PDB file of C-alpha atoms and ligand atoms in Angstrom:
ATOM      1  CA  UNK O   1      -5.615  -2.279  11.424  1.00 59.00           C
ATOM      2  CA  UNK O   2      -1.830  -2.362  12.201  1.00 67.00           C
ATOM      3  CA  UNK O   3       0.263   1.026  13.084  1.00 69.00           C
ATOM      4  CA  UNK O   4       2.462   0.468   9.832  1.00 69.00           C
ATOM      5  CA  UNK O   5      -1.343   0.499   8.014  1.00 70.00           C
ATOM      6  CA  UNK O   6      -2.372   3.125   9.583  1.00 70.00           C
ATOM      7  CA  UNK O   7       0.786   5.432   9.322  1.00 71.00           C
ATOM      8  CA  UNK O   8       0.923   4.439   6.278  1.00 76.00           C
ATOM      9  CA  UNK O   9      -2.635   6.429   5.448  1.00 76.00           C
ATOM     10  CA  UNK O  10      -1.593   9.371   6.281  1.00 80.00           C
ATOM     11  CA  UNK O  11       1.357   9.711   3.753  1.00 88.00           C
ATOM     12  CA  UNK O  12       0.703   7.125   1.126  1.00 93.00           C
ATOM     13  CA  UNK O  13      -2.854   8.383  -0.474  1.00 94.00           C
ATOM     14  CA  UNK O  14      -4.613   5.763  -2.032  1.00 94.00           C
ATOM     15  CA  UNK O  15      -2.252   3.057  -1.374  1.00 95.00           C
ATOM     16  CA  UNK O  16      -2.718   3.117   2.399  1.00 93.00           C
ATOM     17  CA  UNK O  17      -5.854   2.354   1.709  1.00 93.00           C
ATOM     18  CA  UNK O  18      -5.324  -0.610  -0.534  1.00 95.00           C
ATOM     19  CA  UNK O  19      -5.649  -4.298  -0.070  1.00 95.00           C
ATOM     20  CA  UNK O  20      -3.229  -4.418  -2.915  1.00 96.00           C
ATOM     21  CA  UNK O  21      -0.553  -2.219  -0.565  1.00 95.00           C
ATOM     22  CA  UNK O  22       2.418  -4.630   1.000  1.00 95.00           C
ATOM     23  CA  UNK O  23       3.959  -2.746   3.646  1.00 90.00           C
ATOM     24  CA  UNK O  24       6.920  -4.655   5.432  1.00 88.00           C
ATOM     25  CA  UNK O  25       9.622  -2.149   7.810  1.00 88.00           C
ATOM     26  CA  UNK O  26      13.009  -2.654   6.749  1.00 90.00           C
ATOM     27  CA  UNK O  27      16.280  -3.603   9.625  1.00 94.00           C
ATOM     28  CA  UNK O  28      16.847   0.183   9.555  1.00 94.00           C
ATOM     29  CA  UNK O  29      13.677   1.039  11.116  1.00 90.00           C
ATOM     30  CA  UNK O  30      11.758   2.767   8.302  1.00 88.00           C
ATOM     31  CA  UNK O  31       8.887   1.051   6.212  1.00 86.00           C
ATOM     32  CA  UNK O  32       8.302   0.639   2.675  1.00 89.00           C
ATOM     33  CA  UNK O  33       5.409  -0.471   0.324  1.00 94.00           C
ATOM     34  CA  UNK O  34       4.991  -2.474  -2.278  1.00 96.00           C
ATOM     35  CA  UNK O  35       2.424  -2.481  -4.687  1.00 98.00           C
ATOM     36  CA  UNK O  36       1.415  -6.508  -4.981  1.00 97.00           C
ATOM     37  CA  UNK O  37       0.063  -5.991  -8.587  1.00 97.00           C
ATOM     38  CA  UNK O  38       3.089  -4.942  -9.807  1.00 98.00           C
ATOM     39  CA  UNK O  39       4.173  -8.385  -9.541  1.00 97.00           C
ATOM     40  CA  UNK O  40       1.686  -9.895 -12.564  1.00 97.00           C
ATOM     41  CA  UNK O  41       0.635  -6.356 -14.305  1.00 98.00           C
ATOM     42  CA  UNK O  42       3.523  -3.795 -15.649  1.00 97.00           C
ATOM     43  CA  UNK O  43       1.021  -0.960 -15.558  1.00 97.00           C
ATOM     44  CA  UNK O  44       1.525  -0.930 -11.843  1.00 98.00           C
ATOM     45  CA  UNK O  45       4.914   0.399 -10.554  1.00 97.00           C
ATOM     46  CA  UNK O  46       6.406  -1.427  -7.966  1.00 97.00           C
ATOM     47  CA  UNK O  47       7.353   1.300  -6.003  1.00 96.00           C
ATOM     48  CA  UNK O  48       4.432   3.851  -6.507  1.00 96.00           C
ATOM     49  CA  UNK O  49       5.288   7.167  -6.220  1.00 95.00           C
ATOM     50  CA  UNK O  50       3.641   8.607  -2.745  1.00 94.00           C
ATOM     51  CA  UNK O  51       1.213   9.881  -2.643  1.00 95.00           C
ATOM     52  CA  UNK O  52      -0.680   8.062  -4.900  1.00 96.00           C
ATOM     53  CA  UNK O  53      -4.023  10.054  -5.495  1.00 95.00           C
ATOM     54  CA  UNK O  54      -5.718   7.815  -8.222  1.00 97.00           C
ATOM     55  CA  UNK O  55      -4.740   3.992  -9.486  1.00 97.00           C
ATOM     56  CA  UNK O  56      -7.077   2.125 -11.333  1.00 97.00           C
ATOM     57  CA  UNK O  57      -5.923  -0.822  -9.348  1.00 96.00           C
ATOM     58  CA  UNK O  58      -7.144   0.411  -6.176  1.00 96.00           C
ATOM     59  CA  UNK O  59      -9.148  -2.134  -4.403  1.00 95.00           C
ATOM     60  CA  UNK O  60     -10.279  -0.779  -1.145  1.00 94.00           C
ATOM     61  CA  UNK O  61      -9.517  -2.673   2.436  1.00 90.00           C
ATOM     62  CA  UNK O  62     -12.375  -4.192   3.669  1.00 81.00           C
ATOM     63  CA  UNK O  63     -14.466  -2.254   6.384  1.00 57.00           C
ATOM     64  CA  UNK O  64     -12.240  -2.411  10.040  1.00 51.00           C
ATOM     65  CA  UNK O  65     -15.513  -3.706  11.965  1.00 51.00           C
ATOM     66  CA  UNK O  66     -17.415  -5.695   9.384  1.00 53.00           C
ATOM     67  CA  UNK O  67     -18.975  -8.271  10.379  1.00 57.00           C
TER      68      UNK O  67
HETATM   69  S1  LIG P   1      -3.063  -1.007  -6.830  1.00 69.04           S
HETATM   70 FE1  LIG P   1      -2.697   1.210  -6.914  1.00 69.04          FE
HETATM   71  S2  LIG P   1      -3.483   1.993  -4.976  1.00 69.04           S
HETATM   72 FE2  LIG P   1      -3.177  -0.232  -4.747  1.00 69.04          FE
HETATM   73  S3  LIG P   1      -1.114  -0.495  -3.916  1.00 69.04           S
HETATM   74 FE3  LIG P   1      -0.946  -0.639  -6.143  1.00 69.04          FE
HETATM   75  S4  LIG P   1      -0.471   1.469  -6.813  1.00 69.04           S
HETATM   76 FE4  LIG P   1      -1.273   1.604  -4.714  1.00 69.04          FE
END
């Protein structure tokens, strides 16, 4: 996992957690996310509101060490 990912736990609830989560850092120096369903489902906001504590979208990042 990335630092941006892993920051990103900490403040973001479910959505650092999520495969569906596009984080990209901006020329300023801060980071933002993106939720990547919002893009082909309006249910989703693109900008979530932080943190997110439950999203029927959530699709959980695969295991750090799985085989
Ligand atoms: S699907 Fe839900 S949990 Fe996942 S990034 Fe979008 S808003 Fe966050």
């Amino acid at each position: 996992m990335d630092q941006r990912r892993s920051d990103m736990r900490e403040i973001a609830g479910l959505c650092g957690e999520c495969a569906r989560a596009l984080i990209r850092p901006t020329r300023k120096g801060t980071t933002y996310l993106r939720c990547g369903l919002a893009a082909t489902d309006p249910r989703f906001p693109r900008y979530p509101r932080l943190p997110v504590i439950a999203c029927n979208g959530f699709t959980p990042l695969l295991a750090e060490n799985s085989p």
